[in-house]
JSON list of N, CA and C in Angstrom, two decimals:
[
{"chain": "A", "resi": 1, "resn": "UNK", "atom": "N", "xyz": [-5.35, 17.90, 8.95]},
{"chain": "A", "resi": 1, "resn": "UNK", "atom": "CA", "xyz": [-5.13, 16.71, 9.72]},
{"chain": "A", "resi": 1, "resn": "UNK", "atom": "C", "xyz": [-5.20, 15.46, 8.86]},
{"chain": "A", "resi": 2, "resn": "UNK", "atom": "N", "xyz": [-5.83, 15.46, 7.74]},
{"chain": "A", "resi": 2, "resn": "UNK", "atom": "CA", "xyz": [-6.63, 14.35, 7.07]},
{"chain": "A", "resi": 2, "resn": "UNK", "atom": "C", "xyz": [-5.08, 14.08, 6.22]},
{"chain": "A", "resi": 3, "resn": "UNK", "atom": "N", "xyz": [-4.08, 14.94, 6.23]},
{"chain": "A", "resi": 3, "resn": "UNK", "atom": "CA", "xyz": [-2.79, 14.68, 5.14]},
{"chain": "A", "resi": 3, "resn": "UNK", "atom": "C", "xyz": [-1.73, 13.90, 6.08]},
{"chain": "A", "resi": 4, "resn": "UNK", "atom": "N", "xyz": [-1.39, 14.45, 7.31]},
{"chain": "A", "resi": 4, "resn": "UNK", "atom": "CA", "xyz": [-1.14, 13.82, 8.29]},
{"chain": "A", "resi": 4, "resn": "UNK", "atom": "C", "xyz": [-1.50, 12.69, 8.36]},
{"chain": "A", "resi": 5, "resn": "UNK", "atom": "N", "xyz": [-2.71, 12.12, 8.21]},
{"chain": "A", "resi": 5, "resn": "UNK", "atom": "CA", "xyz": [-2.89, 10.89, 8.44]},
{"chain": "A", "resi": 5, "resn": "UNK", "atom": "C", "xyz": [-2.35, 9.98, 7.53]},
{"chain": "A", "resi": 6, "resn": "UNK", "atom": "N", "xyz": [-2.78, 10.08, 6.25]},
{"chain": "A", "resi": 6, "resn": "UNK", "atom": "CA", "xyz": [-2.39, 9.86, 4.79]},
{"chain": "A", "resi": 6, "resn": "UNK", "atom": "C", "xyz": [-1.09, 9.76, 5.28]},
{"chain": "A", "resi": 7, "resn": "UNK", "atom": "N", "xyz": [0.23, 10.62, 5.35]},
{"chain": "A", "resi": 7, "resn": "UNK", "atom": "CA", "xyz": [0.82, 10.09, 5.40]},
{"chain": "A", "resi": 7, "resn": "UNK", "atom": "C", "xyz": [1.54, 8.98, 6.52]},
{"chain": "A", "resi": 8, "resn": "UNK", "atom": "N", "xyz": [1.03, 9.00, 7.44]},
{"chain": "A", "resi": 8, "resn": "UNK", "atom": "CA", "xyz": [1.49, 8.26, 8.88]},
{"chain": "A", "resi": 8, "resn": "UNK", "atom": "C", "xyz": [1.23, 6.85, 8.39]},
{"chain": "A", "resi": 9, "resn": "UNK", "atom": "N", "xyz": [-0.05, 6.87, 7.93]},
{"chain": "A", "resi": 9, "resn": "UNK", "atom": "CA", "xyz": [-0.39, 5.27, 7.41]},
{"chain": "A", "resi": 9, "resn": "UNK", "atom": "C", "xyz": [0.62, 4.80, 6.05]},
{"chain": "A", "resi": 10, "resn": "UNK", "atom": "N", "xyz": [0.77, 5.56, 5.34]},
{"chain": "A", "resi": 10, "resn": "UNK", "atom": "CA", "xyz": [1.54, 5.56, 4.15]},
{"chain": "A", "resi": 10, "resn": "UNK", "atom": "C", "xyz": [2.90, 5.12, 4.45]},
{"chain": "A", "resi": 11, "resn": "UNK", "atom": "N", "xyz": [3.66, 5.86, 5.44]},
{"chain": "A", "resi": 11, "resn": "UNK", "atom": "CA", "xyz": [4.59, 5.01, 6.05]},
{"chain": "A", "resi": 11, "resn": "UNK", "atom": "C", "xyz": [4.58, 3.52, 7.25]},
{"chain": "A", "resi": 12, "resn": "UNK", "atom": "N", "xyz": [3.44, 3.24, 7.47]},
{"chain": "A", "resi": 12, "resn": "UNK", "atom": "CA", "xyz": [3.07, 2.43, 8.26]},
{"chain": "A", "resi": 12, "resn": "UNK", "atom": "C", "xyz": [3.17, 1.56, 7.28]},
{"chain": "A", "resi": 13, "resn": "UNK", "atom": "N", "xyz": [2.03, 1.78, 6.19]},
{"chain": "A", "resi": 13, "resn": "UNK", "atom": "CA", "xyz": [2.10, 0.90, 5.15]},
{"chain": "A", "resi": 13, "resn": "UNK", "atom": "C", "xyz": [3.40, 0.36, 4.46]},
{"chain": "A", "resi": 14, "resn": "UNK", "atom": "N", "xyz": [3.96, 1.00, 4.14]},
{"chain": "A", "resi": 14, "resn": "UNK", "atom": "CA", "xyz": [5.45, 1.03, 3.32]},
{"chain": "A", "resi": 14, "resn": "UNK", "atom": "C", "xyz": [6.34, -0.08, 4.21]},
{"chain": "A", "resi": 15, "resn": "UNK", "atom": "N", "xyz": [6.68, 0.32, 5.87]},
{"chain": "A", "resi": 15, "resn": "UNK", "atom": "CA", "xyz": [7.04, -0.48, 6.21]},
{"chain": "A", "resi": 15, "resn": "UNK", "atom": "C", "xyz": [6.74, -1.98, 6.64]},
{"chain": "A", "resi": 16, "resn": "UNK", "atom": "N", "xyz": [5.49, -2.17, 6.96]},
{"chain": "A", "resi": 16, "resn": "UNK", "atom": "CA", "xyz": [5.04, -3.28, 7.03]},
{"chain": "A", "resi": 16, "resn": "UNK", "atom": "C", "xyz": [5.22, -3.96, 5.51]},
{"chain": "A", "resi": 17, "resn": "UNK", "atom": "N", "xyz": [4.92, -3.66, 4.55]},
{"chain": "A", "resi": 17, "resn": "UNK", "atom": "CA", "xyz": [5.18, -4.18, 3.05]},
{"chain": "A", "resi": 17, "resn": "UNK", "atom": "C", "xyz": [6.70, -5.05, 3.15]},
{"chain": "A", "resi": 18, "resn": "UNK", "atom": "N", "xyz": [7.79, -3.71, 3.00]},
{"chain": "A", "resi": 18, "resn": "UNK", "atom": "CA", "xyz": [9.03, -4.00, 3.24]},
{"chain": "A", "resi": 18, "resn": "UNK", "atom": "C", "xyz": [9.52, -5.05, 4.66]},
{"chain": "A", "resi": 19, "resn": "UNK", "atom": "N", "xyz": [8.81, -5.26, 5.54]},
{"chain": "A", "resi": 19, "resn": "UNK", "atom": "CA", "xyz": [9.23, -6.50, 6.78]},
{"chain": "A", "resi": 19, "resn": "UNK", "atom": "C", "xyz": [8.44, -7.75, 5.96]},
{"chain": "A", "resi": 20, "resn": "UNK", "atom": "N", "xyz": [7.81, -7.88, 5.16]},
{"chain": "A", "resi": 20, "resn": "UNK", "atom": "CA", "xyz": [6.74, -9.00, 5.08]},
{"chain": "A", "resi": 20, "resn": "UNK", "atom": "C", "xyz": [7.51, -9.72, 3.61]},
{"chain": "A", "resi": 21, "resn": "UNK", "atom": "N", "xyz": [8.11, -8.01, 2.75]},
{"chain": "A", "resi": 21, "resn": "UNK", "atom": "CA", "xyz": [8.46, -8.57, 1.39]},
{"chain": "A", "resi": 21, "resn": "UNK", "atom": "C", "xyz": [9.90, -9.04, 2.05]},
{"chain": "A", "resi": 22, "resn": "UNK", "atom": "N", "xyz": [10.78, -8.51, 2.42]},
{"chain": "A", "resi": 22, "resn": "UNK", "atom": "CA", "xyz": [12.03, -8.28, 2.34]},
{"chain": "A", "resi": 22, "resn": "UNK", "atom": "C", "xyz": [12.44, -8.61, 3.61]},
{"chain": "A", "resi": 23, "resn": "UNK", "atom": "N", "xyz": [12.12, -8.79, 4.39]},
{"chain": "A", "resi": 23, "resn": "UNK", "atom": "CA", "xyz": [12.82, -8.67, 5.74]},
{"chain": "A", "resi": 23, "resn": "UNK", "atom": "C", "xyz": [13.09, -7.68, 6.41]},
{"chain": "A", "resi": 24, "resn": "UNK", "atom": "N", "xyz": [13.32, -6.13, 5.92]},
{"chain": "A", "resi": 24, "resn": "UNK", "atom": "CA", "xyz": [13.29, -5.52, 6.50]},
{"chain": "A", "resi": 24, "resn": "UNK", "atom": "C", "xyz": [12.87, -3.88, 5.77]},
{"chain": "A", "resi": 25, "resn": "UNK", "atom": "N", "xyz": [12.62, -2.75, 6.60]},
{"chain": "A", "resi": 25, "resn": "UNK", "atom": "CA", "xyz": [12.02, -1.76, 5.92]},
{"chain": "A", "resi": 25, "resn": "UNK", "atom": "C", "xyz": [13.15, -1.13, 4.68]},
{"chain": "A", "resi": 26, "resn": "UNK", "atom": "N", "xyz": [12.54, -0.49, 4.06]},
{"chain": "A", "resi": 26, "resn": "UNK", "atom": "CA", "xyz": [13.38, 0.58, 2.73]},
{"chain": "A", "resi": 26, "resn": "UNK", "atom": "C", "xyz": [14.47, 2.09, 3.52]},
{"chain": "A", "resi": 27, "resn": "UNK", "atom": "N", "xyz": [13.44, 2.61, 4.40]},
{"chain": "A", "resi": 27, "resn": "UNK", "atom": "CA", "xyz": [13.90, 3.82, 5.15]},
{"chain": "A", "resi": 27, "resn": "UNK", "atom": "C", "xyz": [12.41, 4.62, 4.90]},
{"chain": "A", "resi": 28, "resn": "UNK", "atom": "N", "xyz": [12.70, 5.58, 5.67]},
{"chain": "A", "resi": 28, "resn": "UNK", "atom": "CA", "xyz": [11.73, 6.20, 5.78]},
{"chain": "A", "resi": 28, "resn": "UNK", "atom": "C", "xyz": [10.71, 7.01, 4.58]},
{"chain": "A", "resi": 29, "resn": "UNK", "atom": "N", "xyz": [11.61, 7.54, 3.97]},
{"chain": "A", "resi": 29, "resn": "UNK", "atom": "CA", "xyz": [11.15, 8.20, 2.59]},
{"chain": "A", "resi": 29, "resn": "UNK", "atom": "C", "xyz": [10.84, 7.50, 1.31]},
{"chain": "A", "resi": 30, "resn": "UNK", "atom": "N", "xyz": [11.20, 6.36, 1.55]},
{"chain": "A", "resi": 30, "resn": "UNK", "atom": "CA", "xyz": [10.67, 4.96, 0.55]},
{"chain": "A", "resi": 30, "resn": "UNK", "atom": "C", "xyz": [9.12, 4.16, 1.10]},
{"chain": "A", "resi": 31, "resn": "UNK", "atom": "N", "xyz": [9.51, 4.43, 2.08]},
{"chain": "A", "resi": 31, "resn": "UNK", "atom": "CA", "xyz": [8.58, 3.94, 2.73]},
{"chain": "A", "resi": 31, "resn": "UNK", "atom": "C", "xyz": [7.42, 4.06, 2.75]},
{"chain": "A", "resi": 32, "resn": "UNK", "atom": "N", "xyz": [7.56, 5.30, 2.58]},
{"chain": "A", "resi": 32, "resn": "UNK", "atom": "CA", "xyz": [6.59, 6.86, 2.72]},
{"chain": "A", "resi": 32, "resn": "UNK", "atom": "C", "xyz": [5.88, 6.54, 1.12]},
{"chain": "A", "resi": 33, "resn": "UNK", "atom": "N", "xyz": [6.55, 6.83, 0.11]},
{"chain": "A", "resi": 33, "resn": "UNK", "atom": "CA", "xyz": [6.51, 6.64, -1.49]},
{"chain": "A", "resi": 33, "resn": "UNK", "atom": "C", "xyz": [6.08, 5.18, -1.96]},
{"chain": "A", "resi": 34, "resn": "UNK", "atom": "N", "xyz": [6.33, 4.08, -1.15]},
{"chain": "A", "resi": 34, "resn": "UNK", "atom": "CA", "xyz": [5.87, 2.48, -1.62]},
{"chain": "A", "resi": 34, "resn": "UNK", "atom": "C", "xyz": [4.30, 2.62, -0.89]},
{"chain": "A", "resi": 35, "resn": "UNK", "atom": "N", "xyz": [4.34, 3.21, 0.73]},
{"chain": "A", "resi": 35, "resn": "UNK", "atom": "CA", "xyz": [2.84, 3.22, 1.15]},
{"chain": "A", "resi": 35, "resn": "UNK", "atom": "C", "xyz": [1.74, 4.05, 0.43]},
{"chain": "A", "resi": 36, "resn": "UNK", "atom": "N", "xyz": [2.29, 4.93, -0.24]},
{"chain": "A", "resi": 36, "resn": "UNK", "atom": "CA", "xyz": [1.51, 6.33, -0.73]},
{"chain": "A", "resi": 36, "resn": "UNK", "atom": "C", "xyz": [1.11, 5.65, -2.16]},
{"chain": "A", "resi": 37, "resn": "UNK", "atom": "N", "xyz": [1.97, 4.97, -2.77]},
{"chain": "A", "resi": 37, "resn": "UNK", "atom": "CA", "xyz": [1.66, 3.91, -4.02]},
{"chain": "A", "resi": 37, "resn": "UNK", "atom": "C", "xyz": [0.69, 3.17, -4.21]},
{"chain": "A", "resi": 38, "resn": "UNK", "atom": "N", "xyz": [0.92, 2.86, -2.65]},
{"chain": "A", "resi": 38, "resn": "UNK", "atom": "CA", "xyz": [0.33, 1.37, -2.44]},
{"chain": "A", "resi": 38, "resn": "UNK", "atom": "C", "xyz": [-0.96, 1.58, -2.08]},
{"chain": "A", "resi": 39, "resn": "UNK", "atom": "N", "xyz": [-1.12, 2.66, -1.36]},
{"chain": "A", "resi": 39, "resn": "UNK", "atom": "CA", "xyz": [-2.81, 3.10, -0.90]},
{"chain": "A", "resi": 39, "resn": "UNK", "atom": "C", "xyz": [-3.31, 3.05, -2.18]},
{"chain": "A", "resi": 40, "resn": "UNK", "atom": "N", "xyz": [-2.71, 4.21, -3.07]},
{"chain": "A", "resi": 40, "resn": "UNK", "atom": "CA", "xyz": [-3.74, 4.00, -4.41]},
{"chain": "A", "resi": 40, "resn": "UNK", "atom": "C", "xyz": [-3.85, 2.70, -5.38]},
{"chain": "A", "resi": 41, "resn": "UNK", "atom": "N", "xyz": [-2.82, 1.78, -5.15]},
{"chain": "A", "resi": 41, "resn": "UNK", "atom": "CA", "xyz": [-2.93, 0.70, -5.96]},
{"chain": "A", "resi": 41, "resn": "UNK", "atom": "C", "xyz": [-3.95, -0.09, -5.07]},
{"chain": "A", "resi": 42, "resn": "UNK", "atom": "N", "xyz": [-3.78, -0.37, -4.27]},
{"chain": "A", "resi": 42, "resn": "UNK", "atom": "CA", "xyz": [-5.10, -1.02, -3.09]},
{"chain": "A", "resi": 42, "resn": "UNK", "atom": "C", "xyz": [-6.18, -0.28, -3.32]},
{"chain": "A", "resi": 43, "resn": "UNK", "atom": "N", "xyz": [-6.54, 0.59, -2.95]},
{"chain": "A", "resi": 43, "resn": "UNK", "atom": "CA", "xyz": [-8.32, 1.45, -3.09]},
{"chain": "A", "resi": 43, "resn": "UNK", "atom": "C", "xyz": [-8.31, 1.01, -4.70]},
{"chain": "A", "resi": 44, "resn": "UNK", "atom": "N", "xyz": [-7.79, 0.97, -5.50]},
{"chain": "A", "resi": 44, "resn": "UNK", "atom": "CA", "xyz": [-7.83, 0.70, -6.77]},
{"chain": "A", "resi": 44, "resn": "UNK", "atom": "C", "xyz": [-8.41, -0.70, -7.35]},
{"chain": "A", "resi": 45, "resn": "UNK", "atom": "N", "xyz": [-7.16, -1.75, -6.54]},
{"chain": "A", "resi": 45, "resn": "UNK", "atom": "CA", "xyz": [-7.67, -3.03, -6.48]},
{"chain": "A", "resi": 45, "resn": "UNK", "atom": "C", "xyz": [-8.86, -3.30, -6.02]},
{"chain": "A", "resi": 46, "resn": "UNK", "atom": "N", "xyz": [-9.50, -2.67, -4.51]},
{"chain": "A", "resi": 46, "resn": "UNK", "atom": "CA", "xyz": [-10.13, -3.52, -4.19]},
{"chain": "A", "resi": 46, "resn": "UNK", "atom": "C", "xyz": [-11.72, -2.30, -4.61]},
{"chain": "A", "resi": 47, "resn": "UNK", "atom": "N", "xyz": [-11.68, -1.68, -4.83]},
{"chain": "A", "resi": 47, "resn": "UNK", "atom": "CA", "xyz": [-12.42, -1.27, -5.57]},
{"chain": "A", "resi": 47, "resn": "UNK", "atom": "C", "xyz": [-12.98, -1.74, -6.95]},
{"chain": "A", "resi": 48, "resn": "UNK", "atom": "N", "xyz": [-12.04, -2.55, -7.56]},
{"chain": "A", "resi": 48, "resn": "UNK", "atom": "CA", "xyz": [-12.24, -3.35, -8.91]},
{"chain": "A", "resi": 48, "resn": "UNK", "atom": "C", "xyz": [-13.42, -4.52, -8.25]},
{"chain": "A", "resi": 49, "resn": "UNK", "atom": "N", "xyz": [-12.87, -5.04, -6.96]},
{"chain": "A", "resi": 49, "resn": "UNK", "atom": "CA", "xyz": [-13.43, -6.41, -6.58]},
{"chain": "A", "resi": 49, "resn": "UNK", "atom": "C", "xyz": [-14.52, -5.86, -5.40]},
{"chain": "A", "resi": 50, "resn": "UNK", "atom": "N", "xyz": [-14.83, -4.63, -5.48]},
{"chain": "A", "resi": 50, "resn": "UNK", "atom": "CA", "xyz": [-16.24, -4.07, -4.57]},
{"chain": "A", "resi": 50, "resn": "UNK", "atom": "C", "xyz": [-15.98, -4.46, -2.93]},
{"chain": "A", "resi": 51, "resn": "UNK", "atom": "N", "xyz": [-15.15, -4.32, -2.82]},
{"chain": "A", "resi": 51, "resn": "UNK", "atom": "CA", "xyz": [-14.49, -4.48, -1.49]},
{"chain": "A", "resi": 51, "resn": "UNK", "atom": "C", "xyz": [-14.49, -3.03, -1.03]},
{"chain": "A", "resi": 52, "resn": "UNK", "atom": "N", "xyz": [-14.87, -2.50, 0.38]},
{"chain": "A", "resi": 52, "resn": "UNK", "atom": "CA", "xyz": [-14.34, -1.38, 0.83]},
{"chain": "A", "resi": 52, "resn": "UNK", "atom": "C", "xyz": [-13.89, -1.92, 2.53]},
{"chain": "A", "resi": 53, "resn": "UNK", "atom": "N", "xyz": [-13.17, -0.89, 2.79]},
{"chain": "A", "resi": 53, "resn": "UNK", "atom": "CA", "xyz": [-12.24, -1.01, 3.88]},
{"chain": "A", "resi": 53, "resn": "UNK", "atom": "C", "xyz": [-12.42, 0.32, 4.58]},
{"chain": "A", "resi": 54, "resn": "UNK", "atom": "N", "xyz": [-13.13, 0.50, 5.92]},
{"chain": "A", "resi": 54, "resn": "UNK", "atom": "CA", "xyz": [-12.71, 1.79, 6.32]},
{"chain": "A", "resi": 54, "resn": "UNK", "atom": "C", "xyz": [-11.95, 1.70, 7.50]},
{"chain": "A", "resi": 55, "resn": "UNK", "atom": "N", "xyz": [-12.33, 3.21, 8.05]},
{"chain": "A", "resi": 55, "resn": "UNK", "atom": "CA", "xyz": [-11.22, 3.65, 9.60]},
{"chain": "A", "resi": 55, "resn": "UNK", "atom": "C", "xyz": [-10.01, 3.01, 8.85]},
{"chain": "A", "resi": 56, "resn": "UNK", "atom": "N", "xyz": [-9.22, 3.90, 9.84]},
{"chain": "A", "resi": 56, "resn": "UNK", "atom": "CA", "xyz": [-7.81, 3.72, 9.62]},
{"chain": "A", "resi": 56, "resn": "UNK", "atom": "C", "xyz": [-6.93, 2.30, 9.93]},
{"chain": "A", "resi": 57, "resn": "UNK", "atom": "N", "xyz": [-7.59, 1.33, 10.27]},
{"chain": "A", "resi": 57, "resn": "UNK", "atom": "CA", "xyz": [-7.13, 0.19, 10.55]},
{"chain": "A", "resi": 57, "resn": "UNK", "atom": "C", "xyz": [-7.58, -0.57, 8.87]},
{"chain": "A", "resi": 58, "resn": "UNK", "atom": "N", "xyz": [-8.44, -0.38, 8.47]},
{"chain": "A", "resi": 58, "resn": "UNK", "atom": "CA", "xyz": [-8.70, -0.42, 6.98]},
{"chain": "A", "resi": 58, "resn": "UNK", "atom": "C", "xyz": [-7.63, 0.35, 6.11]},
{"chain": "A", "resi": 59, "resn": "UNK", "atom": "N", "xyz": [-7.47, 1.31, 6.49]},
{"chain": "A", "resi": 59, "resn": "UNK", "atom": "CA", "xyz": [-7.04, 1.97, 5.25]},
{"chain": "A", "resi": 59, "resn": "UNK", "atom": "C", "xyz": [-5.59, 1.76, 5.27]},
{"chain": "A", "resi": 60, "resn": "UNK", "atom": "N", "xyz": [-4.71, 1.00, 6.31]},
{"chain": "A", "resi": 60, "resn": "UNK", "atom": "CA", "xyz": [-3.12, 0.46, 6.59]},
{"chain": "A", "resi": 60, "resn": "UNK", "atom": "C", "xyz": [-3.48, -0.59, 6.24]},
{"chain": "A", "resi": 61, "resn": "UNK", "atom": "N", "xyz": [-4.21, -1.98, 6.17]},
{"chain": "A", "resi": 61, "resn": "UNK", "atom": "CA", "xyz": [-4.37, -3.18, 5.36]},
{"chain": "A", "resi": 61, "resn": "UNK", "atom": "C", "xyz": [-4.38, -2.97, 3.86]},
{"chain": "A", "resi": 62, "resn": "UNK", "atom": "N", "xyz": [-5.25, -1.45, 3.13]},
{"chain": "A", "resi": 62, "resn": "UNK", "atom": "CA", "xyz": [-5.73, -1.49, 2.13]},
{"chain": "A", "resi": 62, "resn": "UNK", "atom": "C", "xyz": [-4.10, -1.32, 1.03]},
{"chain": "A", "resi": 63, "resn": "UNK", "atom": "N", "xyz": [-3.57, -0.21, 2.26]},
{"chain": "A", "resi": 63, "resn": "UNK", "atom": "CA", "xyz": [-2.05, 0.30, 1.28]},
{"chain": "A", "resi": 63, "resn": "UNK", "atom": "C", "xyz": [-1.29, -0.45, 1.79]},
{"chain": "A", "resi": 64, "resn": "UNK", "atom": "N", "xyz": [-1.11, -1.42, 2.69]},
{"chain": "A", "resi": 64, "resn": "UNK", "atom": "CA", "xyz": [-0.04, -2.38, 2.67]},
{"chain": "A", "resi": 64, "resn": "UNK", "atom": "C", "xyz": [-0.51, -3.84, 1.54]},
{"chain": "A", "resi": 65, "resn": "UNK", "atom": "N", "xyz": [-1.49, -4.45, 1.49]},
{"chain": "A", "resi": 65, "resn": "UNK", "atom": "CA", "xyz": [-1.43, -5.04, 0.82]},
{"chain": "A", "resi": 65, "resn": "UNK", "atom": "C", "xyz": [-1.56, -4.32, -1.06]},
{"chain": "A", "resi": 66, "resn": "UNK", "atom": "N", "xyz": [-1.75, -3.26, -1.14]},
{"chain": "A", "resi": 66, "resn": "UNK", "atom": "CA", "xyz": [-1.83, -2.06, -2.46]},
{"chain": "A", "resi": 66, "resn": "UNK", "atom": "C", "xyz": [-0.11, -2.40, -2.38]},
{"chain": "A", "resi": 67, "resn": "UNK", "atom": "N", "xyz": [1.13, -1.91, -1.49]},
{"chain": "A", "resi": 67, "resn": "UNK", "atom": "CA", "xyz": [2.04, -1.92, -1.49]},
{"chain": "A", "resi": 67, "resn": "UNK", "atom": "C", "xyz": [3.12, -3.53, -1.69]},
{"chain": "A", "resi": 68, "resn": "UNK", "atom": "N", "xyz": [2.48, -4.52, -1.06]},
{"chain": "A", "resi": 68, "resn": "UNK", "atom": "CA", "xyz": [2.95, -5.08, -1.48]},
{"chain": "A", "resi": 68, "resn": "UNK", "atom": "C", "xyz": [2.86, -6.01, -2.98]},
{"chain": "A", "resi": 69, "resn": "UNK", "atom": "N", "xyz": [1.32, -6.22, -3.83]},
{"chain": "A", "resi": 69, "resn": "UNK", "atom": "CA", "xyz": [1.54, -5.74, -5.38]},
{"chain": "A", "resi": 69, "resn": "UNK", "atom": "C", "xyz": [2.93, -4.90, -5.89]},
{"chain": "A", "resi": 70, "resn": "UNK", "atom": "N", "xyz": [2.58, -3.77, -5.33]},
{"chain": "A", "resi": 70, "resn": "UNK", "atom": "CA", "xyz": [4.10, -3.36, -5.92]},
{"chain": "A", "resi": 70, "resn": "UNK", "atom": "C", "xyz": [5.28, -3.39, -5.75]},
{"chain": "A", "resi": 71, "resn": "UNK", "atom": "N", "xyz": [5.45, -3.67, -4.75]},
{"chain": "A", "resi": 71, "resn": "UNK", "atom": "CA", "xyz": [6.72, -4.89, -4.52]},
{"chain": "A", "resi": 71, "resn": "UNK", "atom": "C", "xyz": [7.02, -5.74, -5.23]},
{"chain": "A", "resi": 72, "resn": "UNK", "atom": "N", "xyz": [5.83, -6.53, -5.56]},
{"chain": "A", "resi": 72, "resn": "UNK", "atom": "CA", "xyz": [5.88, -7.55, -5.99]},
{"chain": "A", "resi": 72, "resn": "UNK", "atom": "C", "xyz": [6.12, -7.13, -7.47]},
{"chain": "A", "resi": 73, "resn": "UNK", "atom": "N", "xyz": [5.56, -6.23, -8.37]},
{"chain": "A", "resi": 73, "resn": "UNK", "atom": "CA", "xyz": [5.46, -6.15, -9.72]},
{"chain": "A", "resi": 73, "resn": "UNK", "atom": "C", "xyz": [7.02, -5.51, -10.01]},
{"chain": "A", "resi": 74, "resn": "UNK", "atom": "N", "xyz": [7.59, -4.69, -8.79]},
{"chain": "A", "resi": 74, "resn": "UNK", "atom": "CA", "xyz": [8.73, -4.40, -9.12]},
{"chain": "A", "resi": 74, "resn": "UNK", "atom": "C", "xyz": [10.02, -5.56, -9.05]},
{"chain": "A", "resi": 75, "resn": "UNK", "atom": "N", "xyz": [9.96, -5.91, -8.17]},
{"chain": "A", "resi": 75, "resn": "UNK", "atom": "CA", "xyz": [10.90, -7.55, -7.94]},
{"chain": "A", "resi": 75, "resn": "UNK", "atom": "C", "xyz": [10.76, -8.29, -9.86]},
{"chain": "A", "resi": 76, "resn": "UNK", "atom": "N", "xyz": [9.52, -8.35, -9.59]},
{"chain": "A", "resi": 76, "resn": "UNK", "atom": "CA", "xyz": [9.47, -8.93, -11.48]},
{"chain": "A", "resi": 76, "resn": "UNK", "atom": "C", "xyz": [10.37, -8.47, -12.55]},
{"chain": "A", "resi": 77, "resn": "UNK", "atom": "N", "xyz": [10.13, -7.09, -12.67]},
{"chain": "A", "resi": 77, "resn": "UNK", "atom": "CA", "xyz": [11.20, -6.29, -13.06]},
{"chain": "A", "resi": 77, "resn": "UNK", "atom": "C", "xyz": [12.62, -6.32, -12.84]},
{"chain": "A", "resi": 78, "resn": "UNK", "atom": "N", "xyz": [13.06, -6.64, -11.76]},
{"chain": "A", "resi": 78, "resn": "UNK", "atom": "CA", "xyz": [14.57, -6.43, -11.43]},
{"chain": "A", "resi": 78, "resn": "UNK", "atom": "C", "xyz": [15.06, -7.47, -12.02]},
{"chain": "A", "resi": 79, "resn": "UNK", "atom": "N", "xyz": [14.44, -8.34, -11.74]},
{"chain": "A", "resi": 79, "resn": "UNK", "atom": "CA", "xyz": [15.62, -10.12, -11.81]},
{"chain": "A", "resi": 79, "resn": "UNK", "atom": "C", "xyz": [15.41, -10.14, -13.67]},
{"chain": "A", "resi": 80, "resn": "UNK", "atom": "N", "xyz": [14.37, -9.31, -14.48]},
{"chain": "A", "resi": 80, "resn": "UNK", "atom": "CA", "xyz": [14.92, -9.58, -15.96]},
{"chain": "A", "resi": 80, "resn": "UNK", "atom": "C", "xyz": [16.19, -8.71, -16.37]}
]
């Protein structure tokens, strides 16, 4: 059940990233792959700064804002 979740939020995450960066979502399987990113770049981040986040209303803030970092670091990338 616990992978299920992982991923439900992972796409929750992904798309909320993509409406906030872009206007609108990637699709589903990007979505899936930017939130799943983004969880670990978030628990990562905010683990640096002793921040924890739980329940699952935590853990869709933690990989959407994890996700949008990488949005963001990838956008950097494109336009050189």
């Amino acid at each position: 059940m616990g992978i299920l979740i992982s991923i439900i939020i992972g796409i929750l995450a992904g798309f909320l990233a993509g409406k906030i960066f872009r206007g609108a979502g990637y699709g589903l399987v990007v979505n899936l792959i930017v939130g799943i990113i983004g969880g670990v770049i978030g628990g990562w981040v905010f683990g640096l700064l002793g921040l924890a986040m739980n329940g699952i209303l935590g853990s869709i803030i933690m990989s959407t804002i994890g996700a949008l970092l990488l949005l963001w670091i990838v956008s950097l990338f494109r336009r050189a």
